[in-house]
Amino acid sequence: MESRSCLESRRTQNSLSKTSLETTTDAVEHPRLKRQEPDASSTAAEGWDEESVDRPSTEGYCVECEDQPAQIRCDDCQDDYCEVCFAAQHRKGTRRKHISKPLVVHPPGKLPNEQNGDSTEAREEEKTDEGDDDIDMADESDTELERIGTGLPTSPVKNALGTQPAVGSKVGDWFVERSKYIPLRLSFGERKYLRLLDAALQVSEYTDKIDTIGFGLSKTKRIVSQIRELCAILSGLVLSADYKLGQSLFTDRDFQKNEQFFQDTFELGRRHKIMNPDKMRTTYGKLIYLLQDSQSPEVKDMLNFTCVKPIKTVYSVLEEHGAAGLLRDDLITFATMEIYSDGRTRREVQKDIRTKERAIEVLSARYQCDGLSQEKVRQCLYSIGDNHAFLRTNRDPCDRMIAYLRQHFHPTQAKKPKHSLAIRSGKGGARLSHDHAKQYAYVLQSLTLWREILHDMFRLWSLAEQDLLSEVVPYRLRDTGQGLNRVQAAPKTLHMMHTILQRAQHSVGSWIGSSAIHMGDHNVPNALMFIDKYSQIYRILLPICNTLHHIPIIMEKPALRSYIEDEFGSDEGCILEILTDFFRHGFDGSGADNFFDAGSCIDGRLTSAWNWCAQLEKKRYFPVFLLTGFIGFDGEW
């Protein structure tokens, strides 16, 4: 029988996850209501630690973010916080000494004791009695994550988005939660319309004509005109590719009657981009900004239809047809496993391929039903497999770099003076001053944070689109120093980032540097820029990992072996020099004119890494990169 603390922990985690994903941004002003506030027009979109509007907090919710249930009360501040905001506000300075106590978390708008006629005093006594259970909730959750990551036995309550279940093991709800953010792979017929959409966006000048300060038509009329023009171009391309469907679009030339077609086509582009971040690099921005403008009430009134529909995910398809049990079937680990060939015989690889194919056929036959064909079930399984491939390409380089750091460097002292990670402000372009131990911890926590972000990238992308396409969060056109950009707050994405940051902080123990996250300011204007920034991490780390992996291979050639031994002493010396320089100056706070834009903040760490990439051609070891097949950080690997 489960203990009382375990039940309380489960209810709290479910409440938090549901609130984090489904809460609406009621605290953000509606564009029409904003005109009634005298100071609203001068209020800029600020970061996580700056208030943009001064208004009383909602009772029962966190005083800081105002969209999460309060969990902790600070006796010194006399305020109630959620767990994430309390940790962020009380991490440094005198606030670390503040005395706090936990609060009993109830579902918003519902107090269970009120139905039984309990008095306020009774509720206070219950809060005191159960306080110890709530205190242990966060520690228990963190311990559970560590146990999952190390392969130890776990208790019934676990993190649904934690470590992926091993092949052949019990899956629980891991695939259920994960599949809610995994887009469904495009079918062959859908890819035809995707190419037509991409072609229409290529010739569109939407952002050039909308995101500009000019005269003539009002912005709303310009938006409507451009959306109709794009729909007309798309209709013409469809007519040339599929005459029967195109003829139906041109029958009445009424966009409102073809609303479903345009919604489906625009959704194809969004779904394809999430699964393939390196695709549609010039057209996705136009598409998402067009859909963002189409959500305006004024534009909707003039268009008489909406362009936005929810992304089709694996979970939504299976749930619609009552086949969600597939995601709890233990056979799914075999049907979606990745098959590697490195260091394995052909026989072993072929055996895994046959096992995977049999698992797919068994599951597709088991869960097919009316409206859900075997091919659609296979498509869902392939989509989950695509997610595993995404994690291998984007997240695993972070794991490999962490392994290199731990393998070649000591946490507290350098093995040799020339391989010390110590940096000094002003030397070699560095803006930070760290000794070896401090820099080692700084690099480790940065790589760990990047790994956690990429692990939850699909979930972040889903929240980012919700923020971008929100009807109640307006944007402002502002010169950020890099041209005119749409500056828009992203409350859901920001809160999820704080949750990920807190998880990374618990994982590494201590935290060095700033924990400020830029969002909705001149550094990261909106959620689109945020997603684009962090989806490039693998472009930095993967070429470095591949170069380090191929150095022992090129040593087999006598001429190249002679060059590396003359320049670096050995292949180990070459690897150490590359790693030492990257861990020093890829994380030295450089890359901007001031500490606010770079430095040690969350986004500044990535800025420093990109700055190191820009300096690579000047490094002594750059020829080694070229010899191992390096063609650039934007190339194909």
XYZ file of C-alpha atoms in Angstrom:
637
model
C 0.000 0.000 0.000
C 1.464 3.338 -1.008
C 2.470 5.759 1.698
C 0.702 9.050 2.205
C 3.729 11.068 1.037
C 3.912 9.029 -2.174
C 0.263 9.752 -2.965
C 0.720 13.442 -2.202
C 3.815 13.504 -4.443
C 1.911 11.888 -7.325
C -1.014 14.298 -7.058
C 1.349 17.267 -6.879
C 3.383 16.161 -9.903
C 0.259 15.540 -11.978
C -1.124 18.937 -10.999
C 2.135 20.666 -11.863
C 2.583 18.956 -15.227
C -1.016 19.587 -16.238
C -0.836 23.225 -15.192
C 2.511 23.712 -16.942
C 1.173 22.402 -20.259
C -2.453 23.497 -20.300
C -2.584 26.741 -18.333
C -3.665 29.792 -20.268
C -1.935 33.110 -20.020
C -4.816 34.900 -18.312
C -2.420 37.211 -16.509
C -1.260 38.699 -19.798
C -3.215 41.616 -21.114
C -5.459 41.320 -24.133
C -4.545 43.769 -26.914
C -7.924 45.519 -26.686
C -7.864 45.780 -22.898
C -4.330 47.043 -23.016
C -5.474 50.354 -24.478
C -7.412 51.054 -21.307
C -4.275 50.967 -19.142
C -2.571 54.372 -19.087
C 0.933 52.935 -18.753
C 0.499 49.812 -20.860
C 1.756 51.346 -24.074
C 5.116 52.118 -22.545
C 5.577 48.737 -20.918
C 8.282 46.689 -22.577
C 8.506 42.946 -22.692
C 10.908 42.074 -19.908
C 12.860 39.080 -18.659
C 11.824 36.539 -16.041
C 12.899 38.685 -13.111
C 11.226 41.934 -14.171
C 7.589 42.832 -13.716
C 5.965 44.431 -16.745
C 2.611 45.245 -15.146
C 1.980 46.094 -11.486
C -1.129 44.271 -10.339
C -2.088 42.127 -7.330
C -1.310 38.423 -7.570
C -4.061 35.828 -7.801
C -4.759 34.061 -4.523
C -3.415 30.530 -4.466
C -0.918 31.160 -7.265
C 2.776 31.998 -7.292
C 3.409 35.717 -6.738
C 6.262 35.667 -9.262
C 5.006 33.821 -12.358
C 1.287 34.075 -11.475
C 0.368 30.975 -13.490
C 1.480 28.131 -11.218
C -0.075 27.030 -7.899
C 1.822 28.298 -4.863
C 3.781 25.545 -3.103
C 6.122 27.377 -0.724
C 5.582 30.388 1.551
C 8.547 32.598 2.476
C 8.046 33.943 6.018
C 10.521 36.791 5.429
C 9.107 37.929 2.075
C 5.527 37.173 3.165
C 4.866 35.812 -0.325
C 3.825 32.470 -1.808
C 5.925 30.917 -4.591
C 5.906 27.868 -6.797
C 8.906 25.604 -6.367
C 10.739 26.866 -9.467
C 10.328 30.579 -8.740
C 11.243 30.166 -5.065
C 14.519 28.491 -6.035
C 15.287 31.224 -8.590
C 14.503 34.113 -6.213
C 16.272 32.666 -3.172
C 19.408 31.236 -4.735
C 21.867 33.993 -3.784
C 22.530 36.730 -1.249
C 20.627 37.237 1.954
C 17.517 35.602 0.494
C 19.220 32.217 0.836
C 18.758 32.564 4.609
C 15.026 33.243 4.375
C 12.800 30.879 6.327
C 10.183 29.050 4.266
C 7.484 26.488 4.802
C 5.565 24.316 2.334
C 1.960 24.851 1.364
C -0.603 22.160 0.655
C -1.181 22.165 -3.100
C -4.807 21.774 -4.221
C -6.187 21.858 -7.775
C -6.992 25.461 -8.800
C -10.382 26.599 -7.628
C -11.097 23.475 -5.582
C -10.433 22.896 -1.894
C -11.353 19.357 -0.909
C -12.063 20.192 2.732
C -14.771 22.713 1.825
C -17.040 19.967 0.540
C -16.886 18.223 3.896
C -17.646 21.355 5.878
C -14.187 21.575 7.512
C -13.285 24.870 9.103
C -10.333 27.095 8.297
C -8.629 26.076 11.550
C -8.912 22.421 10.589
C -7.327 23.128 7.235
C -4.454 24.945 8.929
C -3.893 21.963 11.219
C -3.894 19.622 8.225
C -1.382 21.871 6.484
C 0.905 21.645 9.517
C 0.556 17.858 9.771
C 1.289 17.279 6.082
C 4.059 19.851 5.776
C 6.837 17.296 6.119
C 5.406 15.236 3.262
C 5.413 18.236 0.921
C 8.972 19.144 1.857
C 10.180 15.716 0.779
C 8.378 15.923 -2.565
C 11.112 17.774 -4.498
C 13.939 15.730 -2.977
C 12.065 12.495 -3.671
C 11.512 13.534 -7.298
C 15.185 14.422 -7.794
C 16.284 11.136 -6.182
C 13.951 9.302 -8.517
C 15.511 10.988 -11.573
C 18.977 9.943 -10.401
C 17.836 6.357 -9.816
C 16.330 6.180 -13.309
C 19.494 7.623 -14.865
C 21.770 5.134 -13.049
C 19.587 2.106 -13.785
C 18.693 1.405 -10.144
C 15.262 0.043 -9.175
C 12.642 2.752 -9.054
C 9.557 3.319 -6.992
C 6.047 3.505 -8.553
C 6.194 7.315 -8.760
C 8.603 8.360 -11.509
C 9.302 11.140 -13.977
C 7.316 10.357 -17.111
C 9.710 12.363 -19.281
C 12.843 10.895 -17.714
C 15.269 8.394 -19.157
C 14.022 6.341 -22.092
C 13.073 2.753 -21.092
C 15.569 0.119 -22.180
C 14.617 -2.331 -24.920
C 12.523 -5.140 -23.451
C 11.833 -3.352 -20.145
C 8.555 -2.109 -18.691
C 7.601 1.179 -20.340
C 4.942 2.524 -17.967
C 3.710 5.950 -19.099
C 6.995 7.154 -20.605
C 5.824 6.801 -24.218
C 2.380 8.192 -23.335
C 3.800 11.487 -22.073
C 6.523 11.664 -24.700
C 4.161 11.032 -27.628
C 2.039 14.067 -26.719
C 4.802 16.217 -28.228
C 6.007 13.934 -31.046
C 4.572 15.140 -34.396
C 3.212 12.489 -36.727
C 5.528 11.682 -39.631
C 4.264 13.020 -42.960
C 2.795 10.513 -45.394
C 3.805 10.367 -49.048
C 0.727 12.323 -50.152
C 1.275 15.000 -47.496
C 4.864 15.557 -48.638
C 3.568 16.650 -52.044
C 1.590 19.471 -50.448
C 4.544 20.298 -48.194
C 6.660 20.996 -51.274
C 3.907 23.236 -52.661
C 3.717 25.147 -49.367
C 7.489 25.596 -49.286
C 7.468 26.849 -52.870
C 4.717 29.378 -52.101
C 6.604 30.632 -49.037
C 9.834 30.927 -51.035
C 8.313 33.520 -53.372
C 6.337 35.290 -50.649
C 7.555 38.681 -49.387
C 5.387 38.563 -46.273
C 7.840 39.758 -43.633
C 9.331 42.388 -45.984
C 5.935 44.040 -46.384
C 4.550 43.543 -42.866
C 7.500 44.011 -40.503
C 8.363 47.464 -41.726
C 7.624 51.020 -40.727
C 5.857 52.595 -43.662
C 2.783 54.427 -44.850
C -0.195 53.520 -46.987
C -2.560 50.785 -45.913
C -3.028 49.978 -42.246
C -1.087 47.002 -40.913
C -4.240 44.904 -40.551
C -5.181 45.445 -44.206
C -1.625 44.661 -45.314
C -1.683 41.417 -43.310
C -5.003 40.328 -44.798
C -3.816 41.201 -48.303
C -0.601 39.182 -47.927
C -2.376 36.156 -46.429
C -4.885 36.116 -49.283
C -2.073 36.480 -51.805
C -0.218 33.506 -50.320
C -3.406 31.412 -50.302
C -3.983 32.328 -53.954
C -0.431 31.311 -54.900
C -0.840 28.069 -53.001
C -4.153 27.364 -54.729
C -2.536 27.903 -58.124
C 0.295 25.497 -57.300
C -2.204 22.899 -56.106
C -4.156 23.280 -59.361
C -1.012 22.510 -61.361
C -0.180 19.467 -59.193
C -3.676 18.081 -58.581
C -6.201 19.419 -61.090
C -9.268 17.924 -59.428
C -8.479 19.355 -55.977
C -7.256 22.649 -57.419
C -10.459 23.050 -59.425
C -12.534 22.696 -56.248
C -10.444 25.465 -54.616
C -11.124 27.791 -57.543
C -14.832 27.035 -57.850
C -16.019 29.992 -55.783
C -12.670 31.617 -54.948
C -13.945 31.743 -51.393
C -11.128 31.226 -48.886
C -13.603 30.715 -46.058
C -15.045 27.570 -47.681
C -11.509 26.202 -48.126
C -10.553 26.859 -44.500
C -9.876 23.192 -43.732
C -7.507 22.806 -46.685
C -5.397 25.827 -45.709
C -5.314 24.781 -42.052
C -4.123 21.303 -42.991
C -1.486 22.650 -45.368
C -0.052 25.139 -42.867
C -0.049 22.412 -40.176
C 2.035 20.191 -42.474
C 4.778 22.814 -42.579
C 4.817 23.258 -38.795
C 4.840 19.489 -38.188
C 7.656 18.892 -40.675
C 9.812 21.652 -39.189
C 9.616 20.293 -35.635
C 10.772 16.861 -36.776
C 13.448 18.334 -39.069
C 14.914 21.538 -37.549
C 17.471 21.824 -40.356
C 14.703 22.073 -42.999
C 12.652 25.151 -44.035
C 15.306 27.424 -42.562
C 14.188 30.459 -44.564
C 10.478 29.747 -44.916
C 9.411 28.599 -41.445
C 9.888 32.097 -40.046
C 7.537 33.535 -42.661
C 4.992 30.811 -41.944
C 4.959 31.230 -38.173
C 4.820 35.043 -38.389
C 1.951 34.803 -40.883
C 0.045 32.496 -38.531
C 0.892 34.774 -35.611
C -0.694 37.738 -37.384
C -3.692 35.658 -38.462
C -4.567 35.109 -34.782
C -5.320 38.799 -34.312
C -9.077 39.371 -33.770
C -9.117 42.178 -36.356
C -7.472 39.964 -38.987
C -9.821 37.081 -38.230
C -12.817 39.346 -38.734
C -11.580 40.448 -42.158
C -10.453 36.978 -43.303
C -13.582 35.214 -42.015
C -11.520 32.094 -41.256
C -8.617 30.963 -39.081
C -5.358 29.529 -40.385
C -4.273 27.693 -37.222
C -5.091 24.193 -36.030
C -3.371 21.995 -33.406
C -0.344 19.969 -34.429
C -1.170 16.341 -35.190
C 0.812 14.223 -32.726
C 1.244 10.493 -32.224
C -0.809 10.616 -29.034
C -3.684 12.601 -30.565
C -4.019 10.138 -33.455
C -3.993 7.047 -31.232
C -6.234 8.606 -28.576
C -8.781 9.642 -31.202
C -9.220 6.002 -32.245
C -8.981 4.499 -28.758
C -5.607 2.868 -29.417
C -3.541 4.687 -26.763
C -2.832 1.282 -25.194
C -0.156 0.868 -27.864
C 1.988 3.385 -25.964
C 1.902 1.202 -22.828
C 2.648 -2.043 -24.648
C 6.108 -3.294 -23.639
C 6.690 -4.440 -27.225
C 6.952 -0.804 -28.314
C 10.591 -0.635 -27.184
C 11.474 -3.266 -29.816
C 9.352 -1.595 -32.526
C 10.977 1.830 -32.063
C 14.557 0.910 -31.120
C 17.489 2.326 -33.054
C 19.821 -0.180 -34.635
C 23.535 0.602 -34.556
C 26.211 -1.087 -36.669
C 29.363 0.196 -34.945
C 31.378 -2.649 -33.440
C 28.774 -5.288 -34.297
C 28.674 -8.148 -36.759
C 26.336 -8.260 -39.735
C 24.508 -11.179 -38.155
C 23.742 -9.217 -34.990
C 22.499 -6.239 -36.980
C 20.273 -8.395 -39.171
C 18.849 -10.103 -36.092
C 17.865 -6.723 -34.586
C 16.301 -5.630 -37.875
C 14.134 -8.761 -38.024
C 13.135 -8.357 -34.376
C 12.106 -4.752 -34.988
C 10.115 -5.604 -38.112
C 8.263 -8.403 -36.326
C 7.417 -6.104 -33.410
C 6.038 -3.481 -35.787
C 3.873 -6.028 -37.586
C 2.546 -7.499 -34.328
C 1.640 -4.086 -32.898
C 0.071 -2.820 -36.133
C -2.134 -5.924 -36.325
C -2.987 -5.798 -32.625
C -4.094 -2.147 -32.490
C -5.697 -1.589 -35.889
C -9.377 -0.660 -35.748
C -12.049 1.204 -37.686
C -10.483 4.422 -38.922
C -6.984 3.353 -37.845
C -5.312 1.177 -40.447
C -2.179 -0.885 -39.957
C -0.296 1.624 -42.086
C -1.341 4.467 -39.757
C -0.182 2.468 -36.711
C 3.153 1.853 -38.418
C 3.356 5.569 -39.167
C 2.945 6.313 -35.444
C 5.695 3.843 -34.555
C 8.011 5.280 -37.185
C 7.351 8.759 -35.772
C 8.498 7.631 -32.314
C 11.570 6.157 -33.972
C 12.199 9.532 -35.626
C 12.145 11.091 -32.160
C 14.827 8.652 -31.001
C 16.928 9.607 -34.036
C 16.462 13.291 -33.209
C 17.704 12.710 -29.662
C 20.716 10.752 -30.909
C 21.704 13.509 -33.323
C 21.016 16.501 -31.089
C 21.263 15.362 -27.460
C 23.925 12.653 -27.610
C 26.775 15.017 -28.665
C 26.283 16.715 -25.287
C 26.714 13.348 -23.570
C 29.846 12.670 -25.614
C 31.375 16.037 -24.718
C 30.602 15.437 -21.026
C 32.335 12.054 -21.340
C 35.387 13.721 -22.947
C 35.495 16.274 -20.122
C 35.410 13.628 -17.412
C 37.829 11.329 -19.208
C 40.597 13.827 -19.962
C 40.341 16.355 -17.113
C 40.391 16.158 -13.322
C 37.560 18.021 -11.547
C 39.771 19.948 -9.107
C 43.287 20.186 -10.545
C 44.975 20.054 -13.934
C 47.031 16.979 -14.788
C 49.525 19.215 -16.615
C 49.848 23.037 -16.510
C 49.295 23.400 -20.264
C 46.040 21.455 -19.979
C 44.615 23.616 -17.217
C 41.130 24.987 -17.903
C 41.792 28.200 -15.944
C 40.864 31.437 -17.740
C 41.474 35.081 -16.893
C 39.385 38.066 -17.943
C 41.085 39.989 -20.752
C 43.394 37.130 -21.756
C 42.598 35.371 -25.004
C 39.315 37.256 -25.332
C 37.889 35.853 -22.096
C 35.411 37.928 -20.098
C 35.349 35.627 -17.057
C 38.008 34.667 -14.500
C 37.865 31.033 -13.324
C 40.434 28.666 -11.887
C 40.616 25.093 -13.197
C 38.068 23.636 -10.771
C 35.587 26.452 -11.290
C 35.866 26.318 -15.080
C 35.491 22.525 -15.038
C 32.236 22.848 -13.083
C 31.080 25.728 -15.303
C 31.599 23.692 -18.491
C 29.974 20.600 -16.982
C 26.853 22.462 -15.882
C 26.544 24.244 -19.252
C 26.728 20.966 -21.187
C 24.284 19.357 -18.746
C 21.828 22.224 -19.238
C 22.098 21.960 -23.025
C 21.464 18.220 -22.786
C 18.315 18.737 -20.715
C 17.028 21.392 -23.140
C 17.542 19.152 -26.166
C 15.971 16.199 -24.351
C 12.758 18.222 -23.975
C 13.074 20.138 -27.259
C 9.801 18.838 -28.733
C 7.950 19.890 -25.603
C 9.638 23.315 -25.665
C 8.752 23.698 -29.349
C 5.109 22.940 -28.598
C 5.025 25.565 -25.835
C 6.892 28.052 -28.032
C 4.250 27.760 -30.755
C 1.530 28.205 -28.130
C 3.200 31.438 -27.008
C 3.794 32.670 -30.559
C 0.238 31.922 -31.709
C -1.449 33.148 -28.539
C -4.348 35.547 -29.034
C -3.724 37.332 -25.722
C 0.055 37.930 -25.859
C 0.742 40.762 -28.338
C 4.114 41.571 -29.876
C 5.874 44.869 -30.514
C 8.009 45.682 -33.553
C 11.305 46.933 -32.122
C 14.852 47.623 -33.275
C 16.928 45.189 -31.201
C 20.279 46.164 -32.703
C 19.950 43.456 -35.337
C 17.147 45.050 -37.327
C 13.428 45.150 -36.606
C 12.240 42.135 -34.633
C 8.964 41.054 -33.070
C 9.454 41.318 -29.313
C 6.917 39.126 -27.538
C 6.743 37.581 -24.078
C 6.744 33.770 -23.902
C 5.389 32.843 -20.449
C 4.883 29.118 -21.082
C 8.273 28.592 -22.696
C 9.981 30.635 -19.996
C 8.397 28.656 -17.177
C 9.412 25.380 -18.812
C 12.970 26.695 -19.160
C 13.062 27.487 -15.443
C 11.892 23.939 -14.719
C 14.666 22.522 -16.929
C 17.220 24.875 -15.370
C 16.251 23.784 -11.878
C 16.555 20.139 -12.922
C 20.051 20.784 -14.291
C 21.045 22.663 -11.129
C 19.953 19.739 -8.962
C 21.848 17.358 -11.245
C 25.230 19.127 -10.955
C 24.822 20.158 -7.308
C 26.225 23.694 -7.353
C 25.737 26.474 -9.902
C 28.371 28.895 -11.136
C 27.461 32.142 -12.880
C 24.133 33.762 -13.608
C 20.886 31.826 -14.000
C 19.104 34.654 -15.860
C 17.189 33.520 -18.954
C 16.676 36.085 -21.708
C 13.216 35.925 -23.263
C 11.209 38.730 -24.814
C 14.089 41.253 -24.849
C 16.628 42.486 -27.404
C 18.776 39.361 -26.925
C 16.022 36.784 -27.504
C 13.022 38.739 -28.876
C 10.510 35.882 -28.939
C 10.060 32.130 -28.616
C 10.928 31.540 -32.290
C 14.393 33.038 -31.777
C 14.806 30.949 -28.633
C 13.981 27.696 -30.422
C 16.205 28.575 -33.361
C 19.094 29.362 -31.022
C 19.037 26.124 -29.043
C 18.302 23.903 -32.022
C 21.789 24.819 -33.305
C 23.695 23.234 -30.385
C 24.356 20.021 -32.266
C 25.859 22.040 -35.124
C 28.570 23.138 -32.686
C 29.225 19.915 -30.804
C 28.745 17.257 -33.501
C 31.618 18.425 -35.774
C 33.935 18.574 -32.741
C 32.927 15.069 -31.625
C 33.396 13.696 -35.140
C 36.837 15.283 -35.444
C 37.964 13.820 -32.116
C 36.599 10.418 -33.157
C 38.461 10.424 -36.487
C 41.875 11.537 -35.186
C 42.959 7.968 -34.269
C 41.718 6.802 -37.678
C 43.805 9.256 -39.706
C 46.809 8.258 -37.590
C 46.835 4.995 -39.549
C 48.172 6.876 -42.580
C 51.987 7.344 -42.237
C 52.109 10.878 -43.650
C 49.310 12.169 -41.413
C 50.737 10.315 -38.425
C 54.059 12.060 -38.952
C 52.349 15.476 -39.152
C 50.366 14.987 -35.932
C 53.352 13.631 -34.013
C 55.537 16.552 -35.142
C 52.920 19.165 -34.235
C 51.190 17.705 -31.160
C 53.397 14.827 -30.004
C 50.702 12.170 -30.339
C 47.052 11.690 -31.161
C 46.279 12.013 -27.447
C 48.132 15.338 -27.351
C 46.143 16.600 -30.344
C 42.829 15.603 -28.736
C 43.799 17.253 -25.445
C 44.793 20.506 -27.143
C 41.457 20.742 -28.981
C 39.457 19.920 -25.864
C 41.442 22.279 -23.635
C 40.974 25.197 -25.994
C 37.254 24.517 -26.483
C 36.537 24.075 -22.777
C 38.462 27.275 -22.055
C 37.348 29.700 -24.738
C 34.070 28.101 -25.776
C 32.834 28.966 -22.283
C 34.682 32.189 -21.414
C 31.805 34.710 -21.598
C 32.988 36.212 -24.903
C 30.980 37.033 -27.992
C 29.262 40.297 -27.040
C 30.032 43.872 -26.000
C 28.815 43.564 -22.405
C 28.172 41.004 -19.684
C 24.398 41.312 -20.019
C 24.451 40.064 -23.623
C 27.086 37.342 -23.084
C 28.897 36.673 -19.807
C 27.747 33.729 -17.715
C 23.969 33.980 -18.224
C 22.103 31.025 -19.680
C 22.063 32.397 -23.232
C 25.555 33.891 -22.948
C 27.053 30.421 -22.631
C 25.819 29.543 -26.102
C 26.998 32.910 -27.444
C 30.533 32.121 -26.242
C 30.475 28.742 -27.981
C 29.434 30.329 -31.284
C 32.212 32.903 -30.871
C 34.727 30.059 -30.521
C 33.397 28.522 -33.735
C 33.986 31.819 -35.556
C 37.635 31.794 -34.418
C 38.344 28.173 -35.391
C 40.171 29.015 -38.644
C 42.820 30.872 -36.640
C 43.588 27.896 -34.398
C 46.779 25.865 -34.729
C 44.841 22.629 -34.951
C 42.437 23.774 -37.700
C 44.182 21.601 -40.366
C 43.319 18.547 -38.237
C 39.623 19.434 -38.549
C 39.983 19.633 -42.323
C 41.819 16.307 -42.481
C 38.971 14.578 -40.653
C 36.331 15.814 -43.131
C 35.214 19.057 -41.480
C 33.535 21.443 -43.928
C 31.931 23.928 -41.542
C 29.562 24.138 -38.603
C 26.678 24.557 -41.033
C 27.643 21.591 -43.187
C 26.346 18.034 -43.477
C 27.778 15.392 -41.152
